[in-house]
Every structure is written in structure tokens, then in C-alpha cells.
């Protein structure tokens, strides 16, 4: 069986295990105050072009999202605008509401929000005579890439940033699959661009070649206040913090983070091309390593003989949405095997 | 100026002030443990036909909603299905999310949810392979009447109840304007029917002739556990509890609660009839004391010379949605004055 | 039976009911935006000597405490220093923790905290190398008078204020029984002094002659932000807000608030004098309308034939702590009856 | 410099890194549903003697504590009895209060609570006429070993269990340093005993030889409900769950977990013996790998030339409390070096 169901089904890039072994006998200070974390912060900072950015390492994506939103929303009547398909709205079991904040979920198109939608929501609050009775939008949460593998263009992101400036909203970017977004052929954004436009965002590790770990980057001074205290409060201050720092060091010292995602995205294109030839209907036209198609139950059953992939919501009695997902650990052989299987459906 | 903007702009029915005066010199035990509250509970119980029902008095509607949902949802990953137009979703500043629970808001038609919508949402959770990643629907919150003055029929409520039974969801009913709903010509429900179908609901007082106060009725034994503790925790255990009990006693001892709403609904019909004659477009066809129309800005300006009424969202540059609202304190003269003014627009 | 068990067992001062009746037919804008509330704010402001103070009316004391602390503590890792005997620590069922904040409870002497205790706690945090692992003290909560009827002197309050300034702590004062504290023979503070020293405090109404209601006063600009939003979020924005404004207007227009408490405190002294003659051991030497004695079970049983009073914790098999409480509604005859009964024990 | 400051300053036991490498190329299902986690659960279960126990793996101790308490306390007015020196009370930044629950902190002796203290607290609630106004004790949280390295005897734990049965309290045990407790010469408890007496507890990994990870064991069926949902809600459902399972498998397949702690405790005894000879005053007489002494500032300065150790609260101007801590990674040479240095102070 070949796994094409997600990008977190294998351990880590070999360079990470090797580095772990090399420092296993060395002792360090706890909770991310060590010298390896410091080095890793510098490694990442090279790509940010923002001397003022503050970097923290946490274990997982739900933690990162909870912390980013908690830090950006200082009052409990603050809500966060998000796509109705956003991870925080559909796949975190209510973790944001558990912090007391309301999600102001807007209907997304292909997983994306438009600047106009955001402006309308913010304007509705600004012009309301009932501001004390409704939840105040204080931040916007988007994902790069989105849940559906699509990406925002530089132009789109600039427009969203302008709306955030106009309405004093913090821009929060969930970069769980950041490397795949940056590696997309259709991408025109750099990490520095994202850092320039977001108030707080995270660079995903778990789905991008690390054993685990995400790097939260804060550019807005207000949001920096007490971030480590929040990390402790939410159980996200890892005792052996250097385990996180080391992994990010391996990935960012020489750009490995960017290289391995390029392969994943290329392999996704191989599969995509075969789907196109086969005439399969894309559910969303993805830009990255996740592919969404509408497929008949027969085809699904056939493919499931040799491949793991995600069978999502039914479209009707005969068809389902499915997701293929390549990753940093996918090999060209695996991608070609899936492409072949599709061609023979 | 005549106020037709809401049903909470005057004090209380005179009988209530009279009763307050009569007992002002008497002393009582605190926090709702007094004999007047006990009497009031019996007065209400006559209409419930449910010996097992437990009754608590709280000060306001947001308090009642927070308490009902908190008591019905014992785990933080529990969410509550509601209409996207529901009071808890749009007019309570995020008070439910502040308790940690997610609102699963569905698109309402005329302020109402259908049994089918609820079943679809519950089924989506039941059949999901990702139950641990998504919020579990545990209750349904509806309003009788709704935010738009519409009411559920006995048949509709039975269907919703059946879905709740099928998916083990608690049914929560917000009755802030209960008396107006029961008084509607189109209503076929009694308080006993509502009590029979809801797990927990409240009978509104603030908007129905009391100075303030709502009576929460719990029929489900599980939900009764610790309700008074929750009242204390949320600052809803009024020290001089008899003030609440007394008001409900005055209203329910001889059915005054039902009588005064009938007048309000009749007066709304007078206004409605004139709007119909004038050819005004109803935004929603209301069944109770709230009326929603689409009106030109010129008409609005004209009416605003003599009347307070609520100007809501704009439809376009020329038209706005507006709300007229009669109440237990509206007089026939006031309603006729508004009707006249409309006829002369 | 004569009630000497608390100060919230009777309705309201007759002047309040009279005023309610006079305006019952008049209509007002909702949620505290009316002209009566505005007048009441001015009536109170006369005693505050602080043009910058902002005043809000809420229904009860637990609500007031939750709101004051929520508004003063903007980050969830902020805690509040309080007496271990403080109302928020022992009698609110965990309402503050329910907002997510930790109480840093210090051992009180006669219900009071000393400036030194507060400084020690704040210094322990300031000098800790583990600040991210411990809760940050951000505010001090004290009561005037305390749970044990004692009061802070001007000197003591100034010392506490100085510590708050030194450690950037907000000073929060719970004035549920404010009028009795101000009326004490041993008091040297005015409402203006308290307003000068607190960042936020409330002037109690429920226990001081109103049907219900507390007036929150905010002097610190930071804490004012969004207070009404928090009121809505916590179900404390009363629809008919003028009911609160009116009661405070009656009490503060001509100083009635201060007058009626003087009687209550004088009557407490009558009872106190008799206890002294009888040789009863005071549990705490109170300055106000609450008296705490250690009394044998036989004496308690005897007194309970004619009087309600609070029997608190047992001291041993034979003795209990008891509380007598006079109020604005206690008559000289009632106090003398209790004094007589004590003399005959 | 030799680190004797804590037990989480080095990576992991070499066997763990080796195992990680062996499975790095293999792919697994996500979120702890994989076969390695299943194996690890069986490995641990061998020591529990409780077929009904349910085992979950989480990343860190604060997460484990939050989850255990959240799962055991189903109502927000539930509080948890703990030692005032307990980790949740002093070193988690208010994480439990952030879930809404009050800590009922009792004065500990040497880090321990007695059954009698717990019974008194529970009885105070049971016999209170004010139950709705105070927080309901619903669980007891203790640590094995405690923050001060002391352990409960089987007799003491049985007495606590009996009190929990009497008052229907859940018993929660924080076993962050479980292995060192079990390895103590003075210990008479087995993991099966602990499992038999606790409703929920965790077996610490981070401080006991793993890179990271704790194993939560639930024996009470009520507490099992929705535990994985809570894990997701609190960001504790690790995507690559097998990383946790694998580490526990390595530790429990052949008892490695118990062996490595024995050395650590033996080395602590070497240091302890030297302190005794030197006449140093123990702050607490520890039973495990943490040692607490009162030491002069001169001695501290001298030792700090070659060793890291924790300098805690000052006793007075001249003396401080200090902590030495051995661990699974401490070598005999390191312990002897410290012992030598102490002997030469």
C-alpha cells in the first residue's frame, strides 16, 4: 500500500534524525532558552527580512492557532474573521471558542476569503448602532496555502492587508503547509512578503519534513506581549525546547525546507496531469500538494486496493470528493505509481 | 413621540408595581428560596402539565441563554445548533463562545430552522470519521417566536423533537417573547406543548410586562444538576429573589401574562393591515408583535417625525429594512396613530 | 421573628418604590442609554470629585466583581491578589476562575490585607526567574468594608495604593456594603478618597437600600475600554437600564444613601454594646453593620426562638461563630429587641 | 560545567533514538491510531493489572494535567483539591484556572497532602448550607513523587482513596517523575497499586528518559468519555502519534523505564550522603532524585563554578534554598564529582 492520504504519515527528513543523534549527549537549558533555538531563530530570520520579528517554537498546528489568536485578541468580545472552510472552524473541535472567542466565519471560495468580504464584515460592525451587542472583529485568519491547497497571490494578500489597516484588524496566517505554498509554480510570494504583511503567522514543520514543530513569527509589537506566558498557559512550552530549535535549524540553515517541498509539488503535478487526461472533475483546482477530485465509488474502490487516500464528503449516491496528498517524503516512484493507476481506471 | 421600537421601553404592568409595594415591608430569605418564589413556581406549573419540571428565575435573557446552554452542554467540545439569525449568534456579543462552546449556525428561513437542516448537521457529525476533530452537536437552540416574529407550528416542533430524539440532542427554546407567540392567531401550541417538547426553555418576562425577569423551565433531569450553582457562577442568583417570584406570580396567578400579549398582537395586526393596504413589502411575514418591512428612506424620515421605530440594515441606497414593535404597554390609540401615519405616507 | 441575618431581606427604601411608580408610564431608550441613568451618573459624580470617572450600573455584586476583574486583567495569565476571606474567593462559586483568571489568595487578618503582604507577593513575581511559569499578579482586590465588617483607614489604603503604583497593579474595591463603611464611626475615608485611590470600584446598592443594583466606577482609562461590551457579554446589560439609574438617583440626589446607613451602624452599636456587657467574645471586632461573635449552642438556640441570624462555622462542639447584621431597613425597635434578648441570655 | 539542575536537560535514552531511526521510513496512520501506539499501550498495560484501563499519549506535563482535570471535572463549578505547593498551583501560569476551574489549595507538608486535610475540605462543603455559593470539590490532585521529591506510602494513598470514596472525589495523580518515585528505596507502591487507586493519572516520560511524552491512564469509565476530543480541543493530539507510542514501547517493553531511574536515585543518595556528612540542613528530606538544601551564598557561589543547580527562594540574607537534581542521564562520575565538591565546601 502506498500512502497518498496526507503529509504527516512518515517520521522526518533523515537530516533531522542525524542532527538529533549528534546532540543527544549534550545538555541544554530548558523551555526554548537554549543556544540551538537561538541559532534556529537566526536561520529563519535570514528569510524574513524583518529585524523586529520574534520567533517562538511550538509543537503542533492547533497549539499555534490557539496561541496566535489568543495573543492577537486581548478582549473576550473580540472575534476573528475566517473562512468557513478554515481549519480553526472545521477541524479543531472548537478549540478557538474554547478560549472564549467567536469565529466570524465567511463563505470561502476555493478555501479563500476576498478582501471585499472582509471589508464588508468589518464595515458592518463599524457602522452598527449595536456595537455593544455584537462581537467585534479584531483579526482576520487565513491559511497559506488554504485547506483546499489554493494560494493567495501577492496582489490578493496586499488587498487583504489594506483592509486590515483600514479597519485595524490583525492579520493572522496559518502556514501549516507553508513550504508547499511557497513551492507552487503559481506562487509569487516569498516568506519575507508574508512576514511583511502578517501581524503574526506560523511556518509549518509537522507537515513539511519535521518530526513535529511549528515556528510562530510575530511582527506586531502589541502581540508579542506575554507570548511565552501564553505558551506555558496552553501547555505549549516544550521542556526540551532545543528539539524544536534543532529541527528548524536543519531545515533553514541551507534552505532544505524549500527544496523538499518543490519535489512534493512537482509530484502532485504528475498526478494532476493524469487526472486531467482521464477527465476527472477537480473539486477545487489546487496549487500545491493537495489535490481534490470528484470520483465515482467504483474508481475509489479500485484505487483503494493499492493506495491510501482520503475519501471525503459524498457528492451524491455515486460520487465522492477525494483528496490525494503528496509530501516531502513522497517519492517520484510513488507518484508515478498513483498516476499509472489513475490512467488505468 | 410614540415608541414602537421595542417591547422593553416601559416599566411594568401596574399590577406588578402594586404587588411590590404591598410586600415591601416584609422580609424574606435570600436567593430565591422564599415562599413567593415557591408560589410563583406553582402558578406557572399549572400551565405546564409536567409535575417533573423545575423552575428558576433569572434577571435577563442573555443570562437565561448562557445558563440553559451551559447546563445542557456538559463537555467543552459540545456545540449547539442554532439559526444564523438567532439571538445568541448575532446579538449577545459572543456570550456563548465566552463559555467555551461553539455555535453551529445554520442558514435560517424567516428566522426558523427546519427539522431536516438539523438532521443533516447531526448526521454529518454522526457519520464523520473525524469526530475527534470536529465539534459535537449536543443541543439545538430555537426561539419561539423567532427574532423575526415568526412561530413554529406544533407539527414543525414535533419534527424537530423527533430529530433531537434520534440524535440525542437537547432541545433548548428561547422564549423571550413567549407570550406574543402564544397569543398569535396562527399559533397552535400551548405552554404545555412547549414544555413537553423542550428539554429546557425560558418564559420571557422582561419583554412581556415585567420590570425584568425570565423563568427557566427544565424538564430533563440531567440538565437540572447544579443549575443553581451555575446561576451563582454566572452572577444570576439575585439576592432578593422574591422580586422575580412576585412578578411571575402576578402574571401567572390568573393568566394576566396571556391576556396582555393578545392586545399587543391585535394592535400589530392593525398596523400590518395598513401596511398591506399601502402596498409595503414585508421583509418577513411575522406572526406576532414584531413587524418587518422594506421602506424607502423618504417614508422612514417622514414617520420618524412622530414615531420611534427600528431602522435596520439597508437594502440598497434607497430602501431600508425597518421594524415596528408593539408591546403589552402599547395602547390601541398608539397603534391607530401609527396606522394612520402609514396610510398617509 | 425578627430578621437580623442579613442586609438584603427586605425590598427597598420607600422613596425608591415611589419613584418607580411615578415613571412607570414613561418610555425610555434601552440598555442604560436613557436620561435617568445620565442624571444618576451626575448625582453620584458629585461625591467623587473626579471628572474623568465613568459610571456603569449593573444588577448584582457577583456580576460587578466579574466585570471589574475581567476589565482590569486583559491577559489570561494575569491573576488578582485578594484576601483568602474575600467574597470572590469564598462565596462566588468560582466565578472569577470561570473567567480564566487565578486568584492569588493571601491570608487575611480580620478580613484585611496589608500593603506589605501585597508588596511581598508582587515582589516574589518581579524577582522570579520563572515568570513565564507562574501567574502574573496584575490587580489587587479588596473590600470596603470587608467580609468581616472591618474597614481600611485612609493611611492603610494609601499604603496599598503606593504598592500598586510601585508594582503597576490595578486596585479594585468591592463596595457591596460601601454605605455602612462610610457611616462607621471609625471611618476617615470619603467616597472621593476611594475614587481617588481605586482604578475601578463599585458602590453597592442591593445591600444598601435599593431593590437591586450596583454602580461600577472606573477611573483608569485603560480599564474603561469596552466595559459595556463586557457587560453585554456577561449578561449584565439590563434591558430597562433606567430601573437601575432611577434607584441610584433617589439615593444620591440628596444623600439618602449615606443617611440610612448611619442608622444601621448606630443600631449595630446598640447590639454590640449589649454583647460587650454580656461578655461575649467577638470573633472579629467589626466597624460596621455586621457583628461576629462566638456563642454557645445553648445561647444560639435560645436566640433563634425570636430572631433570624446567621450561624456560621463551629468553633468546637459547644461554640459557634454567629453573625448579626443590621441594615437600612432595621428599626431601632428591632435592634433594641435583639439587645434585650442578648442581655437576658 | 556539569548539569544537576533538572531532569530534562538532555535528549533521550539512546535506545529511543535508535528506534526512531528504524521506523523513520515507515508510514503510519495519524493521531495515535497507529499500531505502534497500540503495542505501547499493551506494553504499559502489563504493569497495570487493570484490563479496563485506557491509555493516551500526550506531549507534555502541563497538557496532561489540564486534560486530566478537564476530563474529571464536568461542571464549571467543580474545583480540585491540591497541595499549595503542587505544580498546577505554582508552576503552570494559571493553566487550570484558564479552563475555568478553581484550585482548592491546601497547605502541604513536604509537598504532601494528608487524607485528613482532604476530608476536612470535602466535609466543609458537604455540611455547608451555602453549597450554591461555594466551589464544589470534585477531585483531588496529588503528585507522585511530589514537587519536593517526597513520596506517598501505600498506607497514605489508601487513606486518601478512602476519603475520595467517601466524598465521591476523583483521585488524579501527576506522575511527571513517576519512575523516580517507584525507584525510591522507601517506596512500597507499584504501578499497579497506583492504577488501582487513581481514577486517572499519568506516567511521566519527558523527565524519565524520553525526548518528550506522557502516558495518561484512565481507569474510571466516566472520565474516559470524550478524552480524545479534549486532546484535540487542547492541541494535544499529536499528528505523528507514533512518535509517542514508540518511545513508551522502548521504555516499557522490557522494563527500561524502571531500570534507568534506579541509577538516578542511587546517585542522588551519593550526593545526599555527602551533604549529611557536611552537616547541610535539608529543606525537605527527599525520597527520590531531587534534593533540597539550605545553603549559604558563599557555598552556592563556590559550587556554581562547576555545576548548574537550581537556586530557589532565599531563606534570609545569607542563605538560600537550592535544588540538586539527578536524572536518567546523570552518570556516576557526575554524581561523584558533585559529592566531592560538596565535601570540599
Coordinates of C-alpha atoms in Angstrom, one line a residue, chain D residues 26-240:
Chain D
X26 CA 7.7 3.6 7.5
X27 CA 4.3 5.4 7.2
X28 CA 1.6 5.3 9.8
X29 CA -2.0 6.5 10.4
X30 CA -2.2 9.8 12.2
X31 CA -3.2 11.0 15.7
X32 CA -2.3 8.0 17.7
X33 CA -4.4 5.4 15.8
X34 CA -1.4 3.5 14.6
X35 CA -0.1 0.1 15.5
X36 CA 2.9 1.2 17.5
X37 CA 0.8 3.2 19.9
X38 CA -1.3 0.0 20.2
X39 CA 1.7 -2.0 21.1
X40 CA 2.9 0.6 23.6
X41 CA -0.4 0.5 25.3
X42 CA -0.1 -3.2 25.7
X43 CA 3.5 -2.8 27.0
X44 CA 2.4 -0.5 29.7
X45 CA -0.8 -2.5 30.5
X46 CA 1.4 -5.4 31.6
X47 CA 2.4 -3.3 34.6
X48 CA -1.1 -2.0 35.4
X49 CA -3.1 -5.2 36.2
X50 CA -6.2 -3.4 35.1
X51 CA -7.8 -4.7 31.8
X52 CA -10.2 -1.8 31.9
X53 CA -7.6 1.0 31.8
X54 CA -7.4 3.3 28.8
X55 CA -4.1 4.8 27.8
X56 CA -3.5 8.0 25.8
X57 CA -0.2 9.7 24.9
X58 CA 0.3 13.4 25.1
X59 CA 3.4 15.6 24.6
X60 CA 3.9 17.3 28.0
X61 CA 3.0 17.6 31.6
X62 CA 1.0 20.8 31.6
X63 CA -1.1 19.3 28.8
X64 CA -1.5 16.1 30.8
X65 CA -2.6 18.0 33.9
X66 CA -5.1 20.2 32.1
X67 CA -6.6 17.2 30.3
X68 CA -6.9 15.1 33.4
X69 CA -8.6 17.8 35.4
X70 CA -10.8 18.9 32.5
X71 CA -12.0 15.3 31.9
X72 CA -12.6 14.7 35.6
X73 CA -14.5 17.9 36.3
X74 CA -17.5 18.0 34.1
X75 CA -19.1 21.1 35.6
X76 CA -17.5 24.6 35.8
X77 CA -18.4 25.0 39.4
X78 CA -16.3 21.9 40.2
X79 CA -12.9 22.6 41.9
X80 CA -9.9 20.4 42.5
X81 CA -8.2 20.0 45.9
X82 CA -4.4 20.2 45.6
X83 CA -1.3 21.0 47.7
X84 CA -0.4 24.7 47.7
X85 CA 3.0 23.6 46.5
X86 CA 1.5 21.5 43.7
X87 CA 2.8 22.0 40.2
X88 CA -0.7 23.1 38.9
X89 CA -0.9 25.7 41.6
X90 CA 2.6 27.3 41.3
X91 CA 4.2 26.4 38.0
X92 CA 1.7 26.3 35.3
X93 CA 0.9 30.0 35.0
X94 CA -2.8 29.5 35.8
X95 CA -3.4 26.9 33.2
X96 CA -6.1 25.1 35.3
X97 CA -8.0 28.3 36.1
X98 CA -7.8 29.1 32.4
X99 CA -10.1 26.0 31.9
X100 CA -12.5 27.7 34.3
X101 CA -11.8 25.5 37.4
X102 CA -10.8 26.7 40.8
X103 CA -7.9 25.2 42.7
X104 CA -8.7 24.5 46.3
X105 CA -5.1 24.7 47.5
X106 CA -4.4 23.3 51.0
X107 CA -1.1 23.8 52.9
X108 CA 1.2 20.9 52.2
X109 CA 3.8 19.4 54.4
X110 CA 6.9 18.4 52.5
X111 CA 4.8 18.6 49.3
X112 CA 2.2 16.1 50.6
X113 CA -1.5 16.3 51.5
X114 CA -2.9 14.1 54.2
X115 CA -6.2 12.2 54.0
X116 CA -7.4 14.2 56.9
X117 CA -6.9 17.5 55.2
X118 CA -8.8 16.4 52.2
X119 CA -11.6 15.0 54.3
X120 CA -11.9 18.3 56.2
X121 CA -12.1 20.3 53.0
X122 CA -14.7 17.9 51.5
X123 CA -16.7 17.8 54.7
X124 CA -16.7 21.6 54.9
X125 CA -18.5 21.6 51.5
X126 CA -20.8 18.7 52.3
X127 CA -22.0 20.3 55.6
X128 CA -22.3 23.9 54.2
X129 CA -25.7 25.4 53.9
X130 CA -24.2 27.6 51.2
X131 CA -23.3 24.9 48.7
X132 CA -24.6 27.0 45.8
X133 CA -22.3 29.9 46.7
X134 CA -19.1 27.9 47.0
X135 CA -17.0 25.9 44.7
X136 CA -17.7 22.1 44.8
X137 CA -14.7 19.9 45.4
X138 CA -14.9 17.2 42.8
X139 CA -11.4 15.8 42.6
X140 CA -8.1 15.6 44.4
X141 CA -4.8 16.2 42.6
X142 CA -1.6 14.8 44.1
X143 CA 1.8 14.2 42.7
X144 CA 3.9 11.0 42.9
X145 CA 6.6 12.0 43.7
X146 CA 5.7 15.5 44.9
X147 CA 7.4 18.7 43.9
X148 CA 9.8 18.2 46.8
X149 CA 10.7 14.7 45.8
X150 CA 8.8 13.0 48.6
X151 CA 6.5 10.0 48.0
X152 CA 3.2 8.7 49.5
X153 CA 3.3 5.3 51.1
X154 CA 0.8 2.7 50.2
X155 CA -0.9 3.3 53.6
X156 CA -1.2 7.0 52.9
X157 CA -2.5 6.5 49.4
X158 CA -5.1 4.1 50.7
X159 CA -6.3 6.6 53.2
X160 CA -6.6 9.2 50.6
X161 CA -8.5 6.8 48.3
X162 CA -10.9 6.0 51.2
X163 CA -11.7 9.7 51.6
X164 CA -12.2 10.0 47.9
X165 CA -14.7 7.2 48.0
X166 CA -16.5 8.7 51.0
X167 CA -16.9 12.1 49.3
X168 CA -17.1 10.9 45.7
X169 CA -14.0 12.7 44.7
X170 CA -11.9 11.6 41.7
X171 CA -8.3 10.9 42.5
X172 CA -5.9 12.4 40.0
X173 CA -2.1 11.6 40.2
X174 CA 0.6 13.6 38.4
X175 CA 3.4 11.2 37.8
X176 CA 5.8 13.5 35.9
X177 CA 8.6 11.8 37.8
X178 CA 6.8 8.5 38.3
X179 CA 9.9 6.4 37.6
X180 CA 12.0 8.0 40.3
X181 CA 9.2 7.6 42.8
X182 CA 8.9 3.9 42.0
X183 CA 12.7 3.5 42.2
X184 CA 12.9 5.0 45.7
X185 CA 14.3 2.8 48.5
X186 CA 11.4 3.9 50.7
X187 CA 8.7 3.2 48.1
X188 CA 6.2 0.4 48.7
X189 CA 3.9 1.1 45.8
X190 CA 3.8 -0.5 42.3
X191 CA 2.4 1.0 39.2
X192 CA -0.5 -1.4 39.6
X193 CA -1.2 0.0 43.1
X194 CA -1.3 3.5 41.7
X195 CA -3.5 2.4 38.9
X196 CA -5.8 0.7 41.4
X197 CA -6.2 3.8 43.5
X198 CA -6.3 6.6 40.9
X199 CA -9.2 7.5 38.7
X200 CA -6.8 9.0 36.2
X201 CA -3.0 9.5 36.4
X202 CA -0.1 9.9 34.1
X203 CA 3.2 8.2 33.7
X204 CA 5.9 10.8 33.0
X205 CA 8.2 10.4 30.1
X206 CA 9.8 13.8 29.5
X207 CA 11.7 13.8 32.8
X208 CA 12.3 10.0 32.7
X209 CA 14.3 9.3 29.6
X210 CA 12.0 10.1 26.6
X211 CA 12.6 13.0 24.2
X212 CA 9.1 14.1 25.3
X213 CA 5.8 12.4 26.1
X214 CA 3.5 11.4 29.0
X215 CA 1.1 8.5 29.1
X216 CA -2.3 9.3 30.6
X217 CA -4.0 6.2 32.2
X218 CA -7.8 6.3 32.9
X219 CA -9.5 3.7 35.0
X220 CA -12.8 5.4 35.7
X221 CA -15.3 4.9 32.9
X222 CA -16.9 8.3 33.4
X223 CA -13.7 10.1 32.8
X224 CA -12.9 8.2 29.6
X225 CA -15.8 9.9 27.8
X226 CA -14.5 12.2 25.0
X227 CA -10.9 12.2 26.2
X228 CA -9.6 12.3 22.7
X229 CA -11.9 15.1 21.8
X230 CA -10.5 17.0 24.7
X231 CA -7.0 16.2 23.5
X232 CA -7.8 17.7 20.1
X233 CA -9.5 20.7 21.8
X234 CA -6.4 21.5 23.8
X235 CA -3.9 20.9 20.9
X236 CA -2.6 17.7 22.4
X237 CA -3.5 15.2 19.7
X238 CA -0.1 14.9 18.1
X239 CA -0.3 14.4 14.3
X240 CA 2.5 11.8 14.3

